[in-house]
Coordinates of C-alpha atoms in Angstrom, one line a residue:
X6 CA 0.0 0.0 0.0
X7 CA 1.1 3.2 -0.9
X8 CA 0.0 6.6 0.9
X9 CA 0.5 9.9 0.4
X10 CA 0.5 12.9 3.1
X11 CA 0.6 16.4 1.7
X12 CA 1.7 19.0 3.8
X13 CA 3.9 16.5 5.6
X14 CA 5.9 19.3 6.9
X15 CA 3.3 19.6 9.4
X16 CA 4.3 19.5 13.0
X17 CA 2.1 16.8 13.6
X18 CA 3.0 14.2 11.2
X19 CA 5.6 12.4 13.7
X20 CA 2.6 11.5 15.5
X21 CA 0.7 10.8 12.2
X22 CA 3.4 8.3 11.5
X23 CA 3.8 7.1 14.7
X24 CA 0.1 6.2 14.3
X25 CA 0.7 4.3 10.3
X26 CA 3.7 2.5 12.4
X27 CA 0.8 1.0 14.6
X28 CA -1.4 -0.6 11.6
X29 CA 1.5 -1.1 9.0
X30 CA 1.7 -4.8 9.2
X31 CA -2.4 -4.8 8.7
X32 CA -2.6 -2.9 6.0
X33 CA 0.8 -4.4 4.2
X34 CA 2.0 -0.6 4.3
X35 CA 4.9 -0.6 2.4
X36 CA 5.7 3.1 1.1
X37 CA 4.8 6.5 2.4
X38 CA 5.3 10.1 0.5
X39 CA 5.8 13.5 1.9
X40 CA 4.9 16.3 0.0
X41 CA 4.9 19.6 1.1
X42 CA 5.4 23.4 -0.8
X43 CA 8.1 24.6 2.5
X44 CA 11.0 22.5 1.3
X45 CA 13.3 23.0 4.5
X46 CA 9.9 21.5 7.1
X47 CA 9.6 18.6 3.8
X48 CA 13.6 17.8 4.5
X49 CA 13.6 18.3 8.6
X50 CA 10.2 16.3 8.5
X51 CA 11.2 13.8 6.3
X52 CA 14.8 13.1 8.0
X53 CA 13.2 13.3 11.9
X54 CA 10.9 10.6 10.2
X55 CA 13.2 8.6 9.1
X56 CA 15.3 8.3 12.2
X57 CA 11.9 7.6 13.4
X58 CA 10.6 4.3 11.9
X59 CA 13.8 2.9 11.6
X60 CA 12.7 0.8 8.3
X61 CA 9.2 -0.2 9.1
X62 CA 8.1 1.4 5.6
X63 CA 10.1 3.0 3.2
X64 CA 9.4 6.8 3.0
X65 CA 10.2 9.0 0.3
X66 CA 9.7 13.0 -0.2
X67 CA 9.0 15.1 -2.7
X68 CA 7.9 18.8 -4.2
X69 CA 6.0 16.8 -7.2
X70 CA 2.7 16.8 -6.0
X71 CA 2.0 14.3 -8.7
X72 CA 4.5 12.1 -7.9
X73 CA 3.6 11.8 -4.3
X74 CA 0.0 11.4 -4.8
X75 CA 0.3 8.7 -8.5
X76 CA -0.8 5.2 -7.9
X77 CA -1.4 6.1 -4.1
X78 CA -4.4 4.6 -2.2
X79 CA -4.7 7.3 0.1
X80 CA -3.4 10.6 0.2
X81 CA -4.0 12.4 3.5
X82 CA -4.7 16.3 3.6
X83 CA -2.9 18.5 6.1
X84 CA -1.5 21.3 4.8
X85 CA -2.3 24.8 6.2
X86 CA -2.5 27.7 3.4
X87 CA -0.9 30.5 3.7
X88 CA 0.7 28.5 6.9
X89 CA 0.8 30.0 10.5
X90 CA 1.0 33.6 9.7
X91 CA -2.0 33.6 7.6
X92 CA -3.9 31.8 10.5
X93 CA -2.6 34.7 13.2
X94 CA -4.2 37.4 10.8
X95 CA -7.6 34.9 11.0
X96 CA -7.6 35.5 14.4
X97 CA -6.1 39.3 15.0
X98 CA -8.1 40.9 11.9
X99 CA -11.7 40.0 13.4
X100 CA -10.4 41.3 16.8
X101 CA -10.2 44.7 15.1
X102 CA -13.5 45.1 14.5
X103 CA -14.8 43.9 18.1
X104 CA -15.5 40.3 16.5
X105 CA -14.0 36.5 17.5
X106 CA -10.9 35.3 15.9
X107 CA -10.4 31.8 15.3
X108 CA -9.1 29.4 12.9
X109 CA -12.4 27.4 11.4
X110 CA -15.3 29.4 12.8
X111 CA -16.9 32.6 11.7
X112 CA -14.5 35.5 10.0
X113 CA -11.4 33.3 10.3
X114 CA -12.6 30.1 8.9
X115 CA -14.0 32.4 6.5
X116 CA -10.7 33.6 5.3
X117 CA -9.1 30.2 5.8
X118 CA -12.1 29.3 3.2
X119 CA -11.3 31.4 0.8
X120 CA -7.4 30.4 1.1
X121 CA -8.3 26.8 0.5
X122 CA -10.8 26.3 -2.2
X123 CA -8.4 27.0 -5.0
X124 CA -5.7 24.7 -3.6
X125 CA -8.0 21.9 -3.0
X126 CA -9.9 22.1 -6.8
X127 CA -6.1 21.8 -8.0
X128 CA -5.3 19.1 -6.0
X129 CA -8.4 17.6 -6.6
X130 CA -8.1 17.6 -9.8
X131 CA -4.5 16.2 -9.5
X132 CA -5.0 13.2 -7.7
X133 CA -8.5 12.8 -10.3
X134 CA -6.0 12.7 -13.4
X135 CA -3.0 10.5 -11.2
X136 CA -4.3 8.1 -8.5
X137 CA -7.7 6.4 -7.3
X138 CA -6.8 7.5 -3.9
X139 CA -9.5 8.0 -1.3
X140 CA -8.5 11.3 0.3
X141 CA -8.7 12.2 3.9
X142 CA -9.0 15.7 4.8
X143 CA -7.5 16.9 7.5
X144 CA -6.7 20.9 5.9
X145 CA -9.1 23.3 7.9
X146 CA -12.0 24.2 7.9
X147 CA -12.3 20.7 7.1
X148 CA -16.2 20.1 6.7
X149 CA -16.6 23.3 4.8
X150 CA -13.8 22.1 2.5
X151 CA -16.0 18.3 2.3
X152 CA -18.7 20.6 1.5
X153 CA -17.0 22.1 -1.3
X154 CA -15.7 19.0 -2.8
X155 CA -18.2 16.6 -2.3
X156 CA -20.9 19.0 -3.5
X157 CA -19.8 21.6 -6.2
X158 CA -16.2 19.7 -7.5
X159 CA -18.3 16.4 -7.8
X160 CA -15.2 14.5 -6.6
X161 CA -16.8 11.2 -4.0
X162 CA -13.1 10.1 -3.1
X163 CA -13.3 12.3 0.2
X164 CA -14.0 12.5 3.7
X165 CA -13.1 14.7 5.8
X166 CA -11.8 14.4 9.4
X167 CA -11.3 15.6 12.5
X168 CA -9.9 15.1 16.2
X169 CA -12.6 16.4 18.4
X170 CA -15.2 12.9 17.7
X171 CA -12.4 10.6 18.8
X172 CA -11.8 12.7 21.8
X173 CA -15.4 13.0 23.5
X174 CA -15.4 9.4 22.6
X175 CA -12.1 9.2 24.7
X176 CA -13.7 11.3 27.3
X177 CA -16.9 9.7 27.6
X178 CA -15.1 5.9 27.7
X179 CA -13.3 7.6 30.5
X180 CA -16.2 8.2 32.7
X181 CA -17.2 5.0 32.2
X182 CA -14.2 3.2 32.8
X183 CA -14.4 1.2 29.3
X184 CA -13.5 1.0 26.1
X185 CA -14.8 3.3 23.1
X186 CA -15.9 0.0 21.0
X187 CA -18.2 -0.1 24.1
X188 CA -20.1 3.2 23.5
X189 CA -22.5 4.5 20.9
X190 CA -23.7 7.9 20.4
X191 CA -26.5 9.8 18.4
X192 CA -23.7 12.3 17.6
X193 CA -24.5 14.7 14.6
X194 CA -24.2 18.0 13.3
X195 CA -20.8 19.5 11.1
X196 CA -17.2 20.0 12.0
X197 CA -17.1 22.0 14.9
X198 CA -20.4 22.2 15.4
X199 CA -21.8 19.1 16.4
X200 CA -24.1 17.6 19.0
X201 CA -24.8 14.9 20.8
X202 CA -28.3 13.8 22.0
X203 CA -28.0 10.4 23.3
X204 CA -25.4 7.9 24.6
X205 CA -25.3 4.1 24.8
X206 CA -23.2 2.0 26.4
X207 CA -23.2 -2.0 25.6
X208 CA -26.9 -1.1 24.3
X209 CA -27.7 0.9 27.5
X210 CA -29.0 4.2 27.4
X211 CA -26.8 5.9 29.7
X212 CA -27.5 9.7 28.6
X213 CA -29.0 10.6 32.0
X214 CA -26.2 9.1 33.5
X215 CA -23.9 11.3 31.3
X216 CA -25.7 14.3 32.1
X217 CA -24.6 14.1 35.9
X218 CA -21.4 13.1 35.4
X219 CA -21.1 16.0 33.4
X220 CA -22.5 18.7 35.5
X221 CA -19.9 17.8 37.9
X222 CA -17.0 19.1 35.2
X223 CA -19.3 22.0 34.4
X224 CA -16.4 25.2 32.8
X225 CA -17.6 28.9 32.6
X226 CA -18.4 29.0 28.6
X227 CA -20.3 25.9 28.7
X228 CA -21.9 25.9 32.4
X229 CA -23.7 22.8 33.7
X230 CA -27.0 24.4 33.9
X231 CA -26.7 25.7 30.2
X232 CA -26.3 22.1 28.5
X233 CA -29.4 20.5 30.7
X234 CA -31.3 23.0 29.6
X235 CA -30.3 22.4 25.9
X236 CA -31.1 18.8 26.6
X237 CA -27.6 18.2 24.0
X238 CA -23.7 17.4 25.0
X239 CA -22.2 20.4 22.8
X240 CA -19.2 20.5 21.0
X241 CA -16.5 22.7 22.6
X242 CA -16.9 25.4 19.7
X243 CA -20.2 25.9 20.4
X244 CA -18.2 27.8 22.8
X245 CA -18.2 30.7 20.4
X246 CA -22.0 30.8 20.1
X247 CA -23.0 30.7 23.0
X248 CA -20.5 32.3 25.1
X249 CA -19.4 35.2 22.6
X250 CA -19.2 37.8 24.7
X251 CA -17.3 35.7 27.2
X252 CA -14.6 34.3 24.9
X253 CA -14.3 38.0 22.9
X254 CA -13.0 39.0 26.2
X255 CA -11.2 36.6 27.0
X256 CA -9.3 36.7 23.5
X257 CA -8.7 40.7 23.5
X258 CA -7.4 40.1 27.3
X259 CA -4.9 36.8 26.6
X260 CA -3.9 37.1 23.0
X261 CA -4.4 35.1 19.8
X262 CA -3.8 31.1 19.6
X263 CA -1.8 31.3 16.6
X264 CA 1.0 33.6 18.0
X265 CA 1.6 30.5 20.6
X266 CA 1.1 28.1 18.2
X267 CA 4.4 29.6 15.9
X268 CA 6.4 30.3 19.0
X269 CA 5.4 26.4 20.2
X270 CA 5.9 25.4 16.7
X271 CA 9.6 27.4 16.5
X272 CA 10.5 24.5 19.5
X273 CA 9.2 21.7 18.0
X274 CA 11.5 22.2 14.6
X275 CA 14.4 23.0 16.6
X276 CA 13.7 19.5 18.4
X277 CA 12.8 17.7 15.1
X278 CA 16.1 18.7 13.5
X279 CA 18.2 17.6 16.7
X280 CA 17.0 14.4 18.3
X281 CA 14.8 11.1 17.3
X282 CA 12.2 11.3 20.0
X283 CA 8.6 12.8 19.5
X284 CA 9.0 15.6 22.2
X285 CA 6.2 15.8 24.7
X286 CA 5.9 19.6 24.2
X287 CA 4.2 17.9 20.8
X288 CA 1.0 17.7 23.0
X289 CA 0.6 22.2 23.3
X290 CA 0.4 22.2 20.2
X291 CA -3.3 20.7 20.2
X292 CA -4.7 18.3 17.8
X293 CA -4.7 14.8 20.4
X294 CA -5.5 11.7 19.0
X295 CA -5.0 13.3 15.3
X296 CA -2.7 10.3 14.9
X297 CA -5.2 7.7 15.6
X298 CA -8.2 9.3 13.9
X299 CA -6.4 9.1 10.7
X300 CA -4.7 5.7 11.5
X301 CA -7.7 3.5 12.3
X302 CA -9.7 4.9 9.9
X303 CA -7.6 3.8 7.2
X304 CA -7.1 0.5 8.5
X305 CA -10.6 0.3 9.2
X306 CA -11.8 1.4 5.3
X307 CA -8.9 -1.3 3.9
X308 CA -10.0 -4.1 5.7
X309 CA -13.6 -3.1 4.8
X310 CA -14.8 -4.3 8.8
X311 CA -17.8 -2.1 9.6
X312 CA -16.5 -0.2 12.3
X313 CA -17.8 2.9 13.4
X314 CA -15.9 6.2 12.7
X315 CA -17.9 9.5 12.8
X316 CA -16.5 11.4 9.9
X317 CA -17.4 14.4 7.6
X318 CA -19.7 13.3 4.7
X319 CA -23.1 13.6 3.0
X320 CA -26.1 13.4 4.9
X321 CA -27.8 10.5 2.9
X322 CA -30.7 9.8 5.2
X323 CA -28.8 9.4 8.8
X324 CA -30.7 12.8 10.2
X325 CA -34.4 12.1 8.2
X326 CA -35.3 16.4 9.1
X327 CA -32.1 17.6 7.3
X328 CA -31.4 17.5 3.2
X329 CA -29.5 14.3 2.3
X330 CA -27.0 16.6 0.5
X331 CA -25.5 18.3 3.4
X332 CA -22.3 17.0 4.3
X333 CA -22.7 16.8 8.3
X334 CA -20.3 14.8 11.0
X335 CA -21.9 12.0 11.6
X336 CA -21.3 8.2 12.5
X337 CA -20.7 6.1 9.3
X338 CA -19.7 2.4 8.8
X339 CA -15.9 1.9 6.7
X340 CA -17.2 -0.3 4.0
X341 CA -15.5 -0.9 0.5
X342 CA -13.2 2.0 1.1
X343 CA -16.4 3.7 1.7
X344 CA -18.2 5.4 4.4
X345 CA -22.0 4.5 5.1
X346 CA -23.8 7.0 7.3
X347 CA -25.9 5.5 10.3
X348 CA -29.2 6.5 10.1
X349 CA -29.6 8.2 13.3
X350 CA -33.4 9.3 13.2
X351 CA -34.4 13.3 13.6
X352 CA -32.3 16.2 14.5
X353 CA -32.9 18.3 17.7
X354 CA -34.8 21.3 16.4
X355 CA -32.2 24.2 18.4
X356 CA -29.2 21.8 16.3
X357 CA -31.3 21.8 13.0
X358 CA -31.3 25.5 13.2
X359 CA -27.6 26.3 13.6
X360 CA -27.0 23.7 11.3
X361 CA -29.1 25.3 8.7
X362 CA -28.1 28.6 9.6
X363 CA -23.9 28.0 9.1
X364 CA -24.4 25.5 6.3
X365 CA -26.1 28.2 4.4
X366 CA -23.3 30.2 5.1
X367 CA -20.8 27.5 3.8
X368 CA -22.4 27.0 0.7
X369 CA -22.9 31.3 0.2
X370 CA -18.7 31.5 0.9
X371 CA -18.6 28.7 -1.9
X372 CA -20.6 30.4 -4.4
X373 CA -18.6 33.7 -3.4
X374 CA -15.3 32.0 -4.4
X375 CA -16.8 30.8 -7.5
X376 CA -18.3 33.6 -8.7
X377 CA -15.5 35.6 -7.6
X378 CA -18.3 38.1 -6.3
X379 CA -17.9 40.4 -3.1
X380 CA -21.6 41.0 -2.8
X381 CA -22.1 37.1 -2.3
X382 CA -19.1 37.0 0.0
X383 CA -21.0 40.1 2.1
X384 CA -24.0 37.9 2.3
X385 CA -22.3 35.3 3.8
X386 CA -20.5 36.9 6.5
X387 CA -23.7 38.9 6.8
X388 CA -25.3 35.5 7.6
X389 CA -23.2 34.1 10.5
X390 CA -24.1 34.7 14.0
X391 CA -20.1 35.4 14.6
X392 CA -19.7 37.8 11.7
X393 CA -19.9 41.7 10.8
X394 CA -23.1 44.0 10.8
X395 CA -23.5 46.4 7.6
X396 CA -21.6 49.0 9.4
X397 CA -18.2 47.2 9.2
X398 CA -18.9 44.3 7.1
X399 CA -17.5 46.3 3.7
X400 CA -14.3 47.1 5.5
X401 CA -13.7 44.1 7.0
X402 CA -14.0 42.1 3.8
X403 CA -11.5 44.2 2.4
X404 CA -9.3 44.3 4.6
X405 CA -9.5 40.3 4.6
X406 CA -9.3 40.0 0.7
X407 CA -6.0 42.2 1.2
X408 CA -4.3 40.1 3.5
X409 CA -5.2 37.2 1.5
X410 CA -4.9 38.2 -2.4
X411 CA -2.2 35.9 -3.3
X412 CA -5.0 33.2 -2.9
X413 CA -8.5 34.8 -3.7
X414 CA -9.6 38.1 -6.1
X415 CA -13.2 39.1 -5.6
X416 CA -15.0 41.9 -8.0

């Protein structure tokens, strides 16, 4: 098996291969390709990496995106455009005009958007021409960017992932003292805004039980009191909803993420080009259980074995009161080197509403990047509950499509 990662001069991928390492002799793993644009993180990644599997596959990089990606069976996503310094100017322009900053939701996911679509349709198109690959998204905001692929490029090779399922999964199995395998949850919504309604364990509805244990852990932006009234476990961005004013504080007081994130990240490369151990400052830099996310569910979608993995994709019928064409984060079944939603039954109606409200707005910053039209790209950010007002919304978008011209013209 061959697979691909672009953007592999990530600072995660030592844990992404430490997680291929784990399911190599499974999948008959036998090459892996780096690609990545920054050719001096491609050559510290690739050497660090090396030193790292000492032989368990042989790895290989690259700048020819075709060549990484031809004859591949995977190709995993995780590049970041426009890198680190685009992202801090995600978070620091909303800040100027009184508004949250942060990397996937409201004005900077909308930026980080705009960044992406044109890199992905080229990719996309790429790998279409090259390989048969099934493509795992990782590149942020990643179910905006399924969105975009799955319904305008037309491409069905590609799901995207993230992090946060496996951990509430992690956390849940915790207060239950058992395994993941052992739980099941009505868990539903899109990346980064998800919900979930009801919790089994070994067929036993234990979402009361959940509830309590919960309220006992109860945090300041998502109080105890606040999520039994919702009836719904919330994902931590809903955070930015429903806390705004909170963590808008909180931001203009502390600082951005992204300026830690590149002084953390400075660290890790000094470490990477050094030693042969993944350092444990690795973990600051967020994204737990990335590693075995991406991992399982390729081992899971080789071996075809019907295992659960909630994962970005279309709708099809798993929430019956919301269009099958929505790509949403629900739990699917790895079948065929495909993905087959659960059907999980209705949608809360408070979750049907955000969902409808920010999926609109997806679909507006797709047809505004398309179009290449300003107007649309106003509606859009005129749409979400995080964005601008018509007072500022003219400036801001300006002042966005500035910082980030090499990437996207509107007219």
């Amino acid at each position: 098996m061959k697979i691909a990662v672009i953007g592999a001069g990530s600072s995660y991928t030592p844990e992404l291969i430490s997680g291929l390492m784990c399911v190599a002799k499974e999948l008959d793993l036998d090459q892996v390709w780096f690609h990545d644009v920054d050719e001096r993180r491609l050559h510290i990644m690739h050497s660090f990496c090396e030193r790292l599997i000492k032989g368990c596959f042989a790895l290989f990089k690259t700048s020819d995106f075709v060549q990484a990606v031809r004859r591949a069976d995977y190709v995993i996503f995780q590049f970041r455009p426009g890198g680190l310094k685009s992202r801090k100017l995600d978070e620091e322009i909303p800040l100027k005009y009184g508004l949250i900053g942060q990397e996937t939701t409201g004005v900077g996911g909308f930026a980080a958007a705009l960044r992406a679509f044109g890199v992905i349709e080229n990719y996309v198109d790429l790998i279409d021409k090259n390989s048969e690959a099934l493509i795992i998204n990782f590149t942020n905001p990643s179910g905006h960017i399924t969105e975009f692929v799955l319904n305008y490029l037309g491409f069905e090779r590609f799901i995207g992932l993230c992090n946060v399922p496996i951990n509430v999964l992690k956390h849940i199995s915790k207060l239950f003292s058992c395994n993941v395998e052992d739980i099941f949850v009505k868990y539903y919504g899109l990346n980064h805004l998800s919900f979930i309604e009801k919790v089994w364990f070994k067929n036993k509805d234990v979402t009361n039980e959940l509830f309590n244990k919960v309220s006992q852990q109860s945090e300041p932006e998502l109080p105890a009191w606040l999520i039994s009234s919702l009836g719904l476990f919330v994902n931590p961005y809903l955070r930015y909803y429903l806390s705004t004013q909170t963590v808008l504080n909180k931001l203009m007081k502390e600082g951005t993420r992204a300026q830690k994130v590149l002084e953390i990240e400075e660290r890790l490369f000094q470490h990477y080009e050094k030693f042969d151990s993944i350092p444990e400052e690795l973990s600051l830099r967020g994204g737990s259980l990335y590693s075995t996310a991406a991992a399982m569910l390729i081992r899971d979608l080789a071996l075809s074995n019907n295992s659960v993995h909630i994962v970005n994709t279309k709708n099809d019928g798993s929430i019956q009161n919301l269009p099958s064409d929505y790509v949403l984060e629900i739990p699917c079944l790895t079948k065929s080197k495909r993905v087959l939603p659960v059907s999980l039954g209705e949608a809360d109606q408070f979750a049907v509403g955000l969902i409808h409200t920010i999926k609109m707005y997806e679909r507006l910053t797709i047809e505004a990047y398309l179009k290449k039209s300003k107007s649309i790209a106003m509606k859009a950010l005129l749409l979400h509950p995080l964005g601008p007002r018509s007072h500022n919304v003219r400036e801001l978008l300006e002042e966005i499509l500035e910082a980030n011209r090499e990437y996207v013209r509107l007219s």
